[in-house]
Amino acid sequence: MMTHPETKTDTTAWLQAVSQMVAQLVDCDSSEKLLSVTLPDLLSSVGMASGGVVINDAGTWRCQHWTGPQVTLPTDLLEETLDRSQPTITDSWCASLIRQTSTASDSPLWVTPPKVLLLQSTKRLSLSSGSLNHMVDLLANSIRLIADSELKSKRIGQLAVVLKSSAAWLQIDDDEQLLRHIADTATQLLQCERASIFLWDKRRKKLIGRPALGIEDKALEVSDDAGVVGEVLQSGEAKIWNSVSDDESRVNRSVDRQHAFQTHSLVAVPMRGQRNEIIGVFEAINHRGRIFDAEHALVLSDLAQHAAVAIQAAGARRQLSESCDRLVRDAASDAQLIGAHPDVRQVRINADKVARTDLSVLILGKNGTGKEVLARHLHYQSDRRSGPFIAVNCAALVESLLESELFGHERGAFTDANQTRVGKFELANGGTLFLDEIGDMSPGGQAKLLRVLEEKVVVRVGGSQTIPVDVRVIAATNQPLEQMIVEKRFREDLYFRLNVVSLTLPALCDRGDDVLLLAEHFLQHFCYQIGRQAPTLTDSAKSALLSYPWPGNIRELRNTMERVCYLVTQSQITADDLSLATSPGSRLAVPSGAPLVSRRFDTPHELSESTRIFQIEHIKRAIESCGGNMTEAASLLGLHRSNLYRKMRQLGMNTSESDSESDSNSESETESDDIS
Ligand SMILES: Nc1ncnc2c1ncn2[C@@H]1O[C@H](COP(=O)(O)OP(=O)(O)OP(=O)(O)O)[C@@H](O)[C@H]1O
């Protein structure tokens, strides 16, 4: 190129051209605009004929943007410019490399073709070669900077869509809907005809395409080594294919044929799970109008990364909710309220009516009649079934511990409070709190409980923060609460709060044939547990079961059947096998030789008094038969030792001799406690 040595004129021309270019640069937001606005002015200000940006596409140079008359590209000069990486100036050409941005991606696919700014002159220029050099370099750098910022704002836009979409995906639980949503996002973002997610069935060596867009209600299944998708799976790398330049054998045309579709171009990227393992391939087909390039692969990879997280999270959520449902179902089946007696049926009908409400329920009934079973039944029939069921034995809570047990305490609240403890109310949040033996709660405890029930907030002992609790309370007692109110032993206001609905369970001896129904249920249950065939009950056994007064109610029947299952190996159970007349419990209850059935009806007392006398006798004999060992006697009676003491005091029995065995276990009981 013919240039002047540097002169004053040269400097003026150069300054004019540069200041014009800078002024135009300020308003340019795209490299295309920069070239179409700046280049013509620049060319004319320095007296050049034509110029533009040329690109090396797969080894061939072509004009990407050109101003002025068309020219034959000087390929040798362009190659030399590439090699030298600095402006090349000849008699008629001036070329400067437009450097690539390195920040777009570290993907191996991200190799954008080299570009050169090329200017042509047919006459002697008014610029020195040094000035021309600077000017061309300035323009090439400006093009690069604007292209960079263009690319970055495009990436920001794409990433914003990816993030917004992925946040939406995390809310979708349904698999089909999620995959469709992901594929739709890809088709919009990549402007393509179809997008499919292929999940890898490793065991069957298959890739299952879902959703197979355009193929309604069908999953597309391909071998995991077939086509470009197979290549991606095997290599773990993104692949681009287009029909114009790439090998035809790489695409799986059988899929096209099956679905009357023609693939022209595709991009596919691996989808990786949490441990970076490949879980599938994400594919986009037929870019509308053009072929896919590295930028599309990059966007699809972004989508694939978030799609994999969403798919795995949905799977994990589904598994969790399935296992939660299973656990709830198992727990609910354990809380089956078995019984066909009209009174039990009525209780069940009433229970089912109130279960779905949040009304407080008071369950009344003798020990062992199934009050906790009924409370669980209410819980599992309610909308709170997936929440916790927490049972508290109020009789076992001494006043000093009641508050901390029910409402929790903060660390350091009292001497032994080494750490913060969550109370039962908080534990039951979202579920049901079963307050068993509510009649045994101390007056102080009753007042505190009432306050929490009214305010629906708890404050931990030693804390100041109020903690809202959403808990349904079910209380139970075998005590005459109304009588206790008269005697000022139970708060009337608490009674009305707890007793919005009351359900009364009949004693087992008043349930007729339910004894047999329950006996058979327990036989099946325990025999199943130990893996043996359940034996049948002979007539003598049935009649013994029906005649026996069952002072320990269903709990006693359950214990008897459990013992039978373990100890009686024959396939038929006789009355003798039941040992109702010889087992400690029954031996104590029934004088030897006395017919079981007559005992129940010959008594001169009312049923409640008879039961009281019977219980006193029964306990005395248990203690006797255990040689005065209260722990053993309690266990024989199916009671906790502390509850045996309490029961004795309740029955007016003298506990002073036995009291010497101080009760160390009486402080706090949780859901698993059985008390009578
Ligand atoms: N209707 C029933 N169907 C099946 N099992 C039952 C039924 N009622 C009670 N049981 C069984 O009897 C035992 C005692 O039941 P539960 O603990 O519910 O009685 P309770 O009235 O709460 O006793 P307590 O007053 O001593 O606390 C449990 O093992 C329970 O599984």
Short mmCIF file of C-alpha atoms in Angstrom, two decimals, residues 165-568:
data_model
loop_
_atom_site.label_atom_id
_atom_site.label_comp_id
_atom_site.label_asym_id
_atom_site.label_seq_id
_atom_site.Cartn_x
_atom_site.Cartn_y
_atom_site.Cartn_z
CA SER A 165 -36.81 -22.09 33.72
CA SER A 166 -34.85 -24.26 36.11
CA ALA A 167 -36.51 -22.58 39.10
CA ALA A 168 -39.87 -23.45 37.52
CA TRP A 169 -38.75 -27.05 36.88
CA LEU A 170 -38.03 -27.58 40.55
CA GLN A 171 -41.71 -26.99 41.29
CA ILE A 172 -42.90 -29.70 38.88
CA ASP A 173 -43.41 -33.18 40.32
CA ASP A 174 -44.97 -34.91 37.36
CA ASP A 175 -42.24 -36.55 35.23
CA GLU A 176 -43.94 -36.17 31.88
CA GLN A 177 -44.79 -32.56 32.50
CA LEU A 178 -41.26 -31.79 33.68
CA LEU A 179 -39.58 -33.36 30.62
CA ARG A 180 -41.96 -31.58 28.30
CA HIS A 181 -41.30 -28.26 30.02
CA ILE A 182 -37.53 -28.77 29.72
CA ALA A 183 -37.81 -29.69 26.04
CA ASP A 184 -40.04 -26.68 25.34
CA THR A 185 -37.47 -24.36 26.91
CA ALA A 186 -34.77 -25.85 24.68
CA THR A 187 -36.80 -25.46 21.49
CA GLN A 188 -37.44 -21.80 22.31
CA LEU A 189 -33.92 -20.96 23.40
CA LEU A 190 -32.19 -22.78 20.55
CA GLN A 191 -34.88 -21.98 17.98
CA CYS A 192 -35.11 -25.56 16.85
CA GLU A 193 -37.87 -27.86 15.69
CA ARG A 194 -37.53 -30.57 18.33
CA ALA A 195 -35.77 -31.27 21.57
CA SER A 196 -35.63 -34.59 23.41
CA ILE A 197 -34.14 -35.82 26.62
CA PHE A 198 -32.72 -39.31 26.40
CA LEU A 199 -32.46 -40.95 29.80
CA TRP A 200 -29.98 -43.78 29.98
CA ASP A 201 -31.24 -47.23 30.92
CA LYS A 202 -27.76 -48.58 31.59
CA ARG A 203 -28.89 -52.11 32.39
CA ARG A 204 -30.72 -52.51 29.07
CA LYS A 205 -28.12 -50.46 27.17
CA LYS A 206 -30.89 -48.23 25.88
CA LEU A 207 -31.52 -44.54 25.64
CA ILE A 208 -35.14 -43.68 26.28
CA GLY A 209 -36.15 -40.46 24.57
CA ARG A 210 -38.77 -38.44 26.41
CA PRO A 211 -40.62 -36.48 25.40
CA ALA A 212 -40.33 -37.65 21.85
CA LEU A 213 -41.79 -34.42 20.55
CA GLY A 214 -44.20 -34.89 17.72
CA ILE A 215 -44.60 -38.52 18.76
CA GLU A 216 -47.53 -38.28 21.12
CA ASP A 217 -47.68 -40.61 24.10
CA LYS A 218 -44.71 -42.65 22.96
CA ALA A 219 -41.23 -43.02 24.31
CA LEU A 220 -38.46 -43.27 21.76
CA GLU A 221 -36.04 -46.10 22.46
CA VAL A 222 -32.63 -46.35 20.80
CA SER A 223 -29.54 -48.41 21.41
CA ASP A 224 -27.10 -46.53 23.65
CA ASP A 225 -24.34 -46.62 21.04
CA ALA A 226 -26.40 -45.53 18.01
CA GLY A 227 -26.16 -42.19 16.24
CA VAL A 228 -24.82 -38.89 17.48
CA VAL A 229 -26.69 -39.34 20.76
CA GLY A 230 -24.80 -42.60 21.29
CA GLU A 231 -21.51 -40.80 20.48
CA VAL A 232 -22.24 -38.23 23.17
CA LEU A 233 -23.01 -40.93 25.72
CA GLN A 234 -19.84 -42.86 24.95
CA SER A 235 -17.53 -39.84 24.79
CA GLY A 236 -19.15 -37.65 27.44
CA GLU A 237 -18.72 -34.69 25.08
CA ALA A 238 -21.09 -32.40 23.20
CA LYS A 239 -21.46 -33.17 19.46
CA ILE A 240 -22.76 -31.14 16.55
CA TRP A 241 -23.84 -32.67 13.28
CA ASN A 242 -25.19 -31.08 10.13
CA SER A 243 -26.21 -32.73 6.90
CA VAL A 244 -24.21 -30.37 4.66
CA SER A 245 -20.76 -30.99 6.01
CA ASP A 246 -20.90 -34.06 8.26
CA ASP A 247 -20.78 -37.77 7.66
CA GLU A 248 -24.28 -39.15 6.97
CA SER A 249 -23.48 -42.46 8.68
CA ARG A 250 -23.30 -40.72 12.07
CA VAL A 251 -27.04 -40.11 12.28
CA ASN A 252 -29.58 -42.78 13.07
CA ARG A 253 -31.92 -42.35 10.11
CA SER A 254 -34.15 -45.25 11.23
CA VAL A 255 -35.63 -42.94 13.86
CA ASP A 256 -36.38 -40.32 11.18
CA ARG A 257 -38.03 -42.95 8.99
CA GLN A 258 -40.15 -44.30 11.86
CA HIS A 259 -41.48 -40.85 12.57
CA ALA A 260 -41.58 -39.33 9.10
CA PHE A 261 -39.11 -36.65 10.10
CA GLN A 262 -36.00 -35.32 8.44
CA THR A 263 -33.01 -34.35 10.58
CA HIS A 264 -30.87 -31.65 8.97
CA SER A 265 -28.80 -30.61 11.90
CA LEU A 266 -28.50 -31.57 15.50
CA VAL A 267 -26.63 -30.75 18.64
CA ALA A 268 -26.45 -33.16 21.58
CA VAL A 269 -24.85 -32.78 24.99
CA PRO A 270 -24.40 -35.12 27.97
CA MET A 271 -26.56 -34.78 31.06
CA ARG A 272 -24.70 -35.42 34.29
CA GLY A 273 -26.02 -36.39 37.71
CA GLN A 274 -24.94 -35.21 41.13
CA ARG A 275 -21.81 -37.36 41.13
CA ASN A 276 -20.92 -36.20 37.64
CA GLU A 277 -22.09 -39.52 36.21
CA ILE A 278 -23.83 -39.42 32.83
CA ILE A 279 -27.55 -39.96 33.21
CA GLY A 280 -28.59 -39.21 29.66
CA VAL A 281 -28.27 -36.99 26.61
CA PHE A 282 -30.09 -33.80 25.70
CA GLU A 283 -30.63 -33.33 21.97
CA ALA A 284 -31.94 -30.45 19.84
CA ILE A 285 -32.81 -31.02 16.19
CA ASN A 286 -33.03 -28.72 13.16
CA HIS A 287 -32.06 -25.20 13.95
CA ARG A 288 -34.61 -23.05 12.14
CA GLY A 289 -32.81 -21.56 9.17
CA ARG A 290 -29.19 -22.28 10.08
CA ILE A 291 -26.92 -24.99 11.38
CA PHE A 292 -26.04 -25.43 15.04
CA ASP A 293 -22.73 -24.10 16.29
CA ALA A 294 -20.69 -24.05 19.47
CA GLU A 295 -22.89 -21.40 20.98
CA HIS A 296 -25.92 -23.69 20.73
CA ALA A 297 -23.95 -26.52 22.30
CA LEU A 298 -23.05 -24.21 25.15
CA VAL A 299 -26.64 -23.14 25.77
CA LEU A 300 -27.88 -26.71 25.58
CA SER A 301 -25.18 -27.75 28.07
CA ASP A 302 -26.39 -25.07 30.48
CA LEU A 303 -29.92 -26.36 30.11
CA ALA A 304 -28.79 -29.98 30.47
CA GLN A 305 -27.02 -29.22 33.73
CA HIS A 306 -30.14 -27.73 35.31
CA ALA A 307 -32.43 -30.29 33.69
CA ALA A 308 -30.43 -33.13 35.25
CA VAL A 309 -30.76 -31.54 38.69
CA ALA A 310 -34.51 -31.04 38.22
CA ILE A 311 -35.05 -34.60 36.96
CA GLN A 312 -33.06 -36.11 39.81
CA ALA A 313 -34.73 -33.86 42.38
CA ALA A 314 -38.18 -34.82 41.09
CA GLY A 315 -37.18 -38.50 41.28
CA ALA A 316 -35.88 -38.06 44.82
CA ARG A 317 -39.03 -36.18 45.86
CA ARG A 318 -41.19 -38.91 44.36
CA GLN A 319 -39.24 -41.65 46.14
CA LEU A 320 -39.43 -39.76 49.38
CA SER A 321 -43.12 -39.19 49.13
CA GLU A 322 -43.70 -42.82 48.11
CA SER A 323 -41.75 -44.12 51.07
CA CYS A 324 -43.49 -41.62 53.31
CA ASP A 325 -46.87 -42.84 51.99
CA ARG A 326 -45.76 -46.42 52.54
CA LEU A 327 -44.74 -45.66 56.12
CA VAL A 328 -48.00 -43.84 56.73
CA ARG A 329 -49.96 -46.77 55.26
CA ASP A 330 -48.04 -49.25 57.44
CA ALA A 331 -48.55 -47.14 60.52
CA ALA A 332 -52.22 -46.69 59.65
CA SER A 333 -52.73 -50.43 59.30
CA ASP A 334 -51.22 -50.89 62.77
CA ALA A 335 -53.80 -48.44 64.05
CA GLN A 336 -56.74 -50.50 62.84
CA LEU A 337 -59.62 -50.35 65.26
CA ILE A 338 -60.76 -53.95 65.06
CA GLY A 339 -64.23 -54.79 66.29
CA ALA A 340 -67.71 -55.57 64.95
CA HIS A 341 -69.70 -54.94 68.11
CA PRO A 342 -72.35 -52.22 67.53
CA ASP A 343 -70.75 -49.97 70.18
CA VAL A 344 -67.36 -50.25 68.50
CA ARG A 345 -68.89 -49.68 65.08
CA GLN A 346 -70.56 -46.56 66.36
CA VAL A 347 -67.26 -45.31 67.78
CA ARG A 348 -65.67 -45.96 64.40
CA ILE A 349 -68.43 -44.09 62.56
CA ASN A 350 -68.15 -41.11 64.91
CA ALA A 351 -64.36 -41.20 64.75
CA ASP A 352 -64.40 -41.15 60.96
CA LYS A 353 -66.76 -38.16 61.07
CA VAL A 354 -64.51 -36.06 63.28
CA ALA A 355 -61.16 -37.32 62.00
CA ARG A 356 -60.91 -34.77 59.21
CA THR A 357 -61.82 -31.87 61.43
CA ASP A 358 -59.39 -30.30 63.86
CA LEU A 359 -61.82 -30.68 66.76
CA SER A 360 -60.36 -31.77 70.08
CA VAL A 361 -61.39 -35.29 70.98
CA LEU A 362 -61.56 -36.83 74.44
CA ILE A 363 -61.37 -40.62 74.45
CA LEU A 364 -62.82 -42.39 77.45
CA GLY A 365 -62.42 -46.04 78.36
CA LYS A 366 -60.82 -48.46 80.80
CA ASN A 367 -57.18 -49.37 80.62
CA GLY A 368 -56.26 -51.45 77.63
CA THR A 369 -59.51 -50.82 75.74
CA GLY A 370 -57.64 -49.27 72.81
CA LYS A 371 -57.71 -45.55 73.51
CA GLU A 372 -54.33 -45.02 71.90
CA VAL A 373 -55.33 -47.22 68.96
CA LEU A 374 -58.39 -45.00 68.49
CA ALA A 375 -56.25 -41.85 68.75
CA ARG A 376 -53.93 -43.20 66.04
CA HIS A 377 -56.94 -44.19 63.96
CA LEU A 378 -58.18 -40.58 64.16
CA HIS A 379 -54.74 -39.30 63.19
CA TYR A 380 -54.37 -41.60 60.17
CA GLN A 381 -57.87 -40.79 58.96
CA SER A 382 -57.13 -37.07 59.13
CA ASP A 383 -55.35 -34.75 56.74
CA ARG A 384 -52.52 -34.71 59.23
CA ARG A 385 -51.70 -38.36 58.53
CA SER A 386 -48.30 -37.53 57.00
CA GLY A 387 -47.40 -35.43 60.03
CA PRO A 388 -46.14 -36.79 63.34
CA PHE A 389 -48.23 -38.63 65.94
CA ILE A 390 -46.76 -37.93 69.35
CA ALA A 391 -48.11 -39.64 72.44
CA VAL A 392 -47.44 -38.38 75.93
CA ASN A 393 -48.31 -40.21 79.10
CA CYS A 394 -49.38 -37.40 81.40
CA ALA A 395 -49.46 -39.68 84.44
CA ALA A 396 -45.76 -40.25 84.03
CA LEU A 397 -44.92 -36.54 83.97
CA VAL A 398 -44.01 -35.18 87.35
CA GLU A 399 -44.94 -31.53 87.70
CA SER A 400 -41.34 -30.30 87.65
CA LEU A 401 -40.69 -31.89 84.27
CA LEU A 402 -44.05 -31.41 82.65
CA GLU A 403 -43.39 -27.98 81.25
CA SER A 404 -40.03 -28.88 79.77
CA GLU A 405 -41.41 -32.16 78.39
CA LEU A 406 -44.39 -30.56 76.69
CA PHE A 407 -42.98 -27.18 75.70
CA GLY A 408 -39.22 -27.83 75.59
CA HIS A 409 -36.44 -25.86 77.22
CA GLU A 410 -33.54 -23.66 76.22
CA ARG A 411 -29.98 -24.58 77.03
CA GLY A 412 -29.10 -23.46 80.57
CA ALA A 413 -32.75 -22.97 81.54
CA PHE A 414 -32.10 -25.06 84.66
CA THR A 415 -29.21 -26.98 86.18
CA ASP A 416 -29.44 -30.09 84.01
CA ALA A 417 -30.43 -28.32 80.83
CA ASN A 418 -27.15 -28.93 79.01
CA GLN A 419 -28.74 -28.46 75.64
CA THR A 420 -31.84 -27.02 74.05
CA ARG A 421 -34.68 -29.50 73.90
CA VAL A 422 -37.72 -29.39 71.67
CA GLY A 423 -40.95 -30.16 73.51
CA LYS A 424 -43.68 -32.58 72.47
CA PHE A 425 -45.89 -29.77 71.17
CA GLU A 426 -43.20 -28.66 68.75
CA LEU A 427 -42.45 -32.27 67.80
CA ALA A 428 -46.12 -32.78 67.00
CA ASN A 429 -46.26 -29.67 64.81
CA GLY A 430 -48.35 -30.41 61.71
CA GLY A 431 -49.63 -33.60 63.32
CA THR A 432 -51.41 -34.92 66.39
CA LEU A 433 -50.51 -34.79 70.07
CA PHE A 434 -52.05 -37.60 72.10
CA LEU A 435 -52.27 -36.74 75.79
CA ASP A 436 -52.91 -40.05 77.50
CA GLU A 437 -54.08 -40.23 81.12
CA ILE A 438 -54.98 -36.55 81.07
CA GLY A 439 -56.85 -37.02 84.37
CA ASP A 440 -53.52 -37.56 86.08
CA MET A 441 -52.05 -34.22 85.07
CA SER A 442 -51.18 -31.94 87.96
CA PRO A 443 -53.25 -28.74 88.45
CA GLY A 444 -50.22 -26.60 87.49
CA GLY A 445 -49.77 -28.66 84.35
CA GLN A 446 -53.46 -28.31 83.50
CA ALA A 447 -53.20 -24.50 83.66
CA LYS A 448 -50.14 -24.41 81.40
CA LEU A 449 -51.70 -26.82 78.94
CA LEU A 450 -54.86 -24.75 78.76
CA ARG A 451 -52.89 -21.62 77.94
CA VAL A 452 -51.08 -23.32 75.05
CA LEU A 453 -54.30 -24.79 73.70
CA GLU A 454 -55.88 -21.35 73.72
CA GLU A 455 -52.97 -19.36 72.34
CA LYS A 456 -51.57 -22.01 69.98
CA VAL A 457 -48.03 -20.92 70.78
CA VAL A 458 -45.44 -22.37 73.12
CA VAL A 459 -42.56 -20.72 74.92
CA ARG A 460 -39.71 -23.03 75.84
CA VAL A 461 -38.67 -23.05 79.49
CA GLY A 462 -35.94 -20.41 79.84
CA GLY A 463 -36.88 -18.90 76.48
CA SER A 464 -38.73 -15.75 75.57
CA GLN A 465 -39.67 -16.42 71.96
CA THR A 466 -43.19 -17.59 71.21
CA ILE A 467 -43.24 -20.55 68.84
CA PRO A 468 -46.47 -21.10 66.90
CA VAL A 469 -47.66 -24.71 66.90
CA ASP A 470 -50.21 -26.30 64.62
CA VAL A 471 -51.24 -29.34 66.60
CA ARG A 472 -54.43 -31.31 66.95
CA VAL A 473 -54.86 -32.51 70.51
CA ILE A 474 -56.51 -35.80 71.39
CA ALA A 475 -56.74 -36.59 75.10
CA ALA A 476 -57.68 -39.82 76.83
CA THR A 477 -58.48 -40.94 80.32
CA ASN A 478 -59.98 -43.77 82.27
CA GLN A 479 -60.90 -41.41 85.09
CA PRO A 480 -64.29 -39.81 85.76
CA LEU A 481 -63.33 -36.27 84.77
CA GLU A 482 -66.74 -34.79 85.53
CA GLN A 483 -66.52 -36.14 89.05
CA MET A 484 -63.01 -34.77 89.32
CA ILE A 485 -64.25 -31.32 88.29
CA VAL A 486 -66.78 -31.40 91.14
CA GLU A 487 -63.96 -32.40 93.49
CA LYS A 488 -61.85 -29.55 92.04
CA ARG A 489 -59.20 -32.00 90.85
CA PHE A 490 -59.64 -31.20 87.16
CA ARG A 491 -60.14 -27.79 85.58
CA GLU A 492 -63.54 -27.35 84.06
CA ASP A 493 -62.25 -24.93 81.37
CA LEU A 494 -59.63 -27.48 80.27
CA TYR A 495 -62.27 -30.19 80.25
CA PHE A 496 -64.44 -28.18 77.85
CA ARG A 497 -61.45 -27.39 75.66
CA LEU A 498 -60.50 -31.05 75.37
CA ASN A 499 -63.96 -32.51 75.28
CA VAL A 500 -65.35 -30.93 72.12
CA VAL A 501 -66.15 -34.46 70.98
CA SER A 502 -65.96 -37.50 73.23
CA LEU A 503 -65.69 -41.10 72.17
CA THR A 504 -66.12 -43.92 74.68
CA LEU A 505 -64.60 -47.33 74.16
CA PRO A 506 -66.40 -50.24 75.81
CA ALA A 507 -64.55 -52.74 78.01
CA LEU A 508 -63.62 -55.97 76.24
CA CYS A 509 -66.01 -58.03 78.34
CA ASP A 510 -68.84 -55.88 76.99
CA ARG A 511 -67.93 -56.44 73.37
CA GLY A 512 -69.42 -59.93 72.92
CA ASP A 513 -67.90 -61.88 70.05
CA ASP A 514 -65.31 -59.20 69.42
CA VAL A 515 -63.16 -61.16 71.87
CA LEU A 516 -62.93 -63.93 69.28
CA LEU A 517 -62.42 -61.53 66.42
CA LEU A 518 -59.57 -59.83 68.23
CA ALA A 519 -58.10 -63.13 69.46
CA GLU A 520 -57.93 -64.40 65.90
CA HIS A 521 -56.49 -61.12 64.70
CA PHE A 522 -53.70 -61.31 67.30
CA LEU A 523 -53.05 -64.98 66.49
CA GLN A 524 -52.60 -64.11 62.82
CA HIS A 525 -50.49 -61.09 63.66
CA PHE A 526 -48.02 -62.82 65.97
CA CYS A 527 -47.82 -66.05 63.96
CA TYR A 528 -47.04 -64.01 60.87
CA GLN A 529 -44.29 -62.25 62.78
CA ILE A 530 -42.63 -65.48 63.82
CA GLY A 531 -43.31 -67.15 60.51
CA ARG A 532 -45.66 -69.90 61.54
CA GLN A 533 -49.11 -70.95 60.39
CA ALA A 534 -51.73 -69.52 62.74
CA PRO A 535 -53.39 -72.27 64.83
CA THR A 536 -57.18 -72.43 65.09
CA LEU A 537 -59.22 -71.98 68.23
CA THR A 538 -61.20 -75.02 69.43
CA ASP A 539 -64.70 -74.58 70.79
CA SER A 540 -63.40 -74.98 74.32
CA ALA A 541 -60.88 -72.21 73.71
CA LYS A 542 -63.55 -69.94 72.26
CA SER A 543 -65.84 -70.53 75.16
CA ALA A 544 -63.00 -69.84 77.63
CA LEU A 545 -62.18 -66.60 75.82
CA LEU A 546 -65.82 -65.53 75.91
CA SER A 547 -66.22 -66.41 79.58
CA TYR A 548 -63.12 -64.75 80.89
CA PRO A 549 -63.72 -61.22 82.32
CA TRP A 550 -60.60 -59.67 80.71
CA PRO A 551 -59.80 -57.12 83.40
CA GLY A 552 -56.78 -55.99 81.39
CA ASN A 553 -59.06 -55.63 78.37
CA ILE A 554 -57.57 -55.91 74.87
CA ARG A 555 -54.02 -55.53 76.13
CA GLU A 556 -54.44 -58.65 78.23
CA LEU A 557 -56.01 -60.54 75.34
CA ARG A 558 -53.15 -59.47 73.11
CA ASN A 559 -50.56 -60.66 75.63
CA THR A 560 -52.36 -64.00 76.02
CA MET A 561 -52.41 -64.55 72.27
CA GLU A 562 -48.79 -63.58 71.92
CA ARG A 563 -47.83 -66.12 74.56
CA VAL A 564 -49.93 -68.81 72.88
CA CYS A 565 -48.29 -68.17 69.52
CA TYR A 566 -44.85 -68.69 70.99
CA LEU A 567 -45.57 -71.50 73.42
CA VAL A 568 -48.30 -73.64 71.87
#
